[in-house]
Amino acid sequence: MKVLPSTVNTTSVEFVSEALSKNDTVLEFYSPEVNCCSNCSDGQSVKTLLQLDNLSEELKGFNYHPNPCFDKLAKNVITETGIIIVTGQGFARAMTVKETQAFVGDTSCHVNILQDDKLILEVPSQPRARSTQHQLDITNGMLELVVKFGQKERSVGSVYYPRKDGIPLEIIIPAVIVPMVLFIAVSFYCYRRKSQQAEREYEKVKHQLESLEESVRDRCKKEFTDLMIEMEDHTSDLSEGRIPFLDYKTYTDRNFFLPSKEGADDPMIIGKIQIPEARRATVTQALNQFSNLLNSKTFLINFIHTLESRSDFNARSRGNFASLLTVALHGKLEYYTDIMRTLLLELMDEHVQNKNPKLMLRRSETVVERMLCNWMSICLYQFLRDIAGEPLYKLFKALKHQVEKGPVDARLKKAKYTLNDTRLLGDDVEYSVLTLQVLVHGEGPDVTPVKVLNCDTITQVKEKIIDQVYRNLPYSQRPKAEGVALEWRPGSTGQILSDLDLTSQKEGHLIRLNTLAHYNVRDNATLVLSRVLHTQSFHQHQDSHDEKNALLEEDNTFHLVRPTDEIDEVKSKRGSMKDKAMTKAITEIYLTRLLSVKGTLQQFVDDFFSSVLCTSSAVPPAVKYFFDFLDEQAERHDNVDEETLHIWKTNSLPMRFWVNILRNPHFIFDIHVTEVVDASLHVIGQTFMDACTKTEHKLSRESPSNKLLYAKEISTYKKMVDDYYGGIRQMVPVSDQDMNTHLAEVSRQHTDKLNTQVALHQLYQYASKYFDLIIQSLDQDPAAQNRQLTLRLQQVAAALENKVTDL
């Protein structure tokens, strides 16, 4: 490529550039360098030729501009801003910002702004000499500033960084480092000296934690294996004939009336009413007339509505009234069911209209809710005996056996083995297992081996002996611990064992209950159990007996663990207090015992849940009948979705019946439930409740231990509940006729065993209390007027209250 300036008249002046690369279609050149800027005006066009051997082709002309001119730097010092301004001419025409490069020493500068007469550079913080040929006097701090454009570069001048005057570095380093090192050394010495005691305490706690974790881990493994073997042996010989089911009357009494205000003294449980013999016939006839009134649907609905309208007719009264009504109408359960359905429809309409249908059947605050609970108890009694009773009894026995396998504090009601963390014994009590050879006085020479713990109180030993010796008898037929005496015969003479006697140890002002270890009873020792005759004289040792009774009444005894607010003066030294504080700080490590107990009982819990939530076996007809009734009502109301229907079913059966039976197995079995066992059953009952809810339980590290215990199994149990409800929906419907036939059979089998007359008499007490209001309600009802219900009630009142009237 050739360039011929137009200002040159001779053809001998030309500027040539050889091709950089070439092929058949492309030629690539650098633009030829023209060295006649002094003779060329700015931007003047030149003639451009392309020479290929003998072929010459003229191209479009190039515009050449003079090289930029740089002025002398106004300032050579680099300020704190790090900005250098270079002035001159022709910058913008000669180069662009991207192709412009600048260097201070050997370090590149950033080009901020490029104008035709000004170039603004950002100087690096620590430049160095660029090369030997461009290096200036580096020792004096002078650095060369070079600007490069295209194939050219221009040295603009020299710049330097201002030198900061100050103290020499040789003085600064020792002056700072030496005091700092001394300060750190002194501080570290003081810290080590003051923290030695805390470090020793930390190591001590750490060692205790490691030891406890190791021992708990090993103990859990061993006890899990041992307990499973023992529980299999314990339940292998269990058969339905040996399960102590309650008879129907006791079962209904406990479900209906045991939680009442009077408890075991409730007239319905006693079965007697105080009536003079002269009036017995009159009262009996009047109660029969009152029974006829209750069999009038118009009267009964008015009766219930009137009572529930009164504010003083509280939840306890409503529950008692419903239970009395259940017994009184037990002879006509199909009529009772019709009344319950009518009241339930009213309750549904009320909740749906108030836009809170999910709250229906949540509690037993109305008469009909308690009636439903009693109806389920009646209809599921046979199902309990045939199917669900055995796994429930095995679960109870397994839980009781495991609780009693370890220490149980008789005063605090806390145990080493439990499912409830509030009942967990937080201290590591040393104990050993003893096998006692027990003779029962007056029942032959047979010896019964009984396993006990050497830390058991004498009462606990008595209870374990009674459980083993009389294991084939229901609890109500067994002797009680306070009704028997225990005698130890280590040699020729015997010694009566008791929780408190003159040998009891006194620690401060507290007295420790006597245990087998206190009496030094050994393994395979022989003990004699004998009945206490209440007619015998107890005046012997009267002073010691009075003293023991006084000690018990003052509640100043303890068993395994002393109350936390009582610290003996002898053990209140500084060291003992620290040990006690550390022990309390690590009590949560014992929570691993909950997992051991849960793992051992898991199969028993699963078996019970499966027996209750299984549709492959016989489902009670009452459950299918009532669930279909709920399905029909859900379709009748637009704002009742699947979740609400699920809640209705859960509140009517699992929450209302199964959780109640699970938490209170003595409502179906003739057994005794201790407080520790009861607390563990409540944990399983809560798990059953959680499984029946649609709510997802979000757990965290702060969640209660009882919730975390079964967190893994909850999803499985929830699916069992969903499958159970779905399976019932797919079953063949139970017709009204079939249901009435079933209810009539239940009435025929059991009504004569119940205290119907007592229930009628108790029901009339409510009628008497609200007599005027009931009369007023009946007078306002045309149907009641047609049947003369007001007159009939007044006649009953006259006969029962022995009033002289003109009726």
Phi, psi and omega in degrees: 000134181239141176239126180244109179297138181288344181279347180265124184276337180271148181274355182286342180270111177212154182241125191240145175225124178285153181293138176283316179208157181203151171212198185290342187236343187226136169241138184233128183229156158278144177296133182300142181275128182254125185250046180223040184298333181291333180265352183253136174285155184298127177078013182288139181280148179237165180270130184240129182237150173246118185253117177240097185052243183269002181259130180237129183234126179276135180252175175295138187290150176267153172256117181260139177241152179295154175297149180294151177251137182249131176277166176289140182299133179287325180228132178262344181275139178267117183281180182294336179288339179072027183248133174239132179251120178252128181250163180165208181218151174073023181292310187294329181279339184266337185201167176246170181298321184292323184268359179274134177231145179222146182224136168249110188067236181252010185249135182287144175254156177267129179271111182278307186225138176234113174241171185295330182240011185208139178228118183253122184245148173255117189275140176294160185284325182224079179283164177224170182298137188286312179197173184294320184288336179257358187289136175257208182277087185292327182297333177269003176086009181272133180233142182280134175256116184240136175245128182246131177219129183061229178266006183252155171218148185227129175278118185274328183160192180244144178230166180207156176268136181295138179275133181266123178281143179181191181287139180299147182298329180296336179268324184296314185299307179297324184294331180267313187292315185298311178295326180295317179297317179297318181296316180296319181296316180294317180297318180295320178298314180295319180297315180298321182294318181283334185264001181299317180293317179296324179293320178296319178296319179298314178298324180294313179296319180299317179295320178297317180298314180297318180296317181294316180299317180295315181293320179295319180297313179295320182294320180299315181298313183293313184291327178299313179295313181298317183293321179296319179296314182293322181292325177295319177295324185289327185254356184294327182266013182281131177226163185300329181292337182262359176282123186280069177294143173285149172291166188301317182296313180296321178301312181290323178301315182290322179288324186271318195236347183298322178284006184288174184297321181278341179065230183294343179269006179301135180306329180291328179281320177292321177083021182226145172233144183277103180230128176302143184300327182292333183257001187300316181295317180297315181296318180299318179295318179296321179294325176295321176295321178294324176297320177297322177298316180296334178279003171267117184299322179298314180296313186294318179297316177298318180303310182293315180299320181296314180296317184287344177282348182270133181290332180279356175272083190281182184298322179295318179295321180295319178295317179294319179299315181297321180292319176298319179295323179299317180291317182296326182259013183298333179290342179227070184294332177293324175291319177302319180295321178297317177298317181297317178298317180299314180291325178294321177298319176297318180295320178298311181301321180295315181290321180293318178295326178278003177061032174225056184295336182292342182276352182294138179066014182288324179230174177255061183263354178238163180298317185292328178295321176288325176299319179297317178301315179294322179298317177296320180298319179293313187285339183257005181299313181292324177297322176298315182292323187274323191234298190280342185294318184296309178297329177292318180293320177297320177298315179298313181296319179297316180294316179298317181297319182287323178298316183282351177291332179247176181298141174231121180286117185292335181269314183277346182059044177238148186228157176291322181247115181200167174259350185253119184294337178287343179252016182275128178285111188276002179248146180275095184273129177280137181202166175220154181271132178242145172251114181264144174260110190254128172254137177259120183298128177084005181237030174093176185273000183296136179256134178250118176284133181229129177271128178223178176248146180290348178265002178289142171290167182295323177297318178297321177296317178301316182295320179292323177295315179299318178301322183278315183293319184252036185294338180273359178254145173295161187300321184294340181261359180271154172291154179264159184300323181285350181259007179230157176243148181240123183241132178256132182240082179287340180210225180284336180252155180251159179226124178285128180262140178209162182296325181225133171205191184290347180266000183299141182279136179251125179240105188069232175255015176254149180242129179278132176296142181291142177234175176296325177296325178299319179275358180061040176284129185264171176295144181066020176291152180260127178235149181245126177258128181222149178287144176269125178273119184289346181274349181286161184281135176247021182279346177290141183054041185298321182297315181293324178295317179297321180295318180296319179296319179297319180297319180293320182292328182279356176056044180245033177246159173215165184247274184265319184238131178286150175304145186296335182267005179245115179235123183295141181299327181292329184254019184261021177289168185299314181299316181294322178297320180293317178300319181295318180296318180294323178298317179294328183290340184243020181294336182294345178294337180285353178296342177297339176297328179301319180294322178297314179295317181298317179296322179293322184270357189304316182295323180292321178295314180298320180296319179293314179301320181294321181293328181277324187252040181242129178257354180288328175270189184290121174269132179307134181300331180297324180293311178299317181298314184286323178295322176296323177298318178293321177300318180297317181290327177295322177291332181288333182252133184288327187266021176253105181268184182296323180295318179296318178298319177299319179294319179300313181295320179296317181290335184273331183241292184299310183291322188277333185236302189295319178296322179297316179291321180296320179281339182229070182296341177288357173283344180236336180246151175273079185222171174243128182252117178284166183295323181291316178295320179300319180296321178291322177297327177294325177295316178294321177298320178295323177297318178298319178297315179298325181291333183272355181266153177275345183291135175277125182271111178274119184256152177217181180293340180271357181294151179301149181301324181295328178285320182290334187300315182250023182299324183291326185272347186302317182298322178294316180294323178298319179294323177299319180295314180299317179295324180295312179296318179294322179295321178296322180297330181276352182287163177292132182299151175260118183287163177300321181295316179294321180293317179297323177297317178297315181295322179296324178293320176298317178300316182296322184286327195237347188298321184292348179273348186265159180273070184296317181297319178296319179297318178297318180296319179291324178295323181295333178301324176291320178296322179292320182295320183247035189301309184298320180294322179293316177302316180298318179295319180292324179295333182272358182253115181301322181295323179291323178295320180297328182266003180055043183291328179297313180297317182295323178292321179295324178294319177297317180297320180297319182287317184286328182261006175058045180261144176270115180228172179263014182288000000 
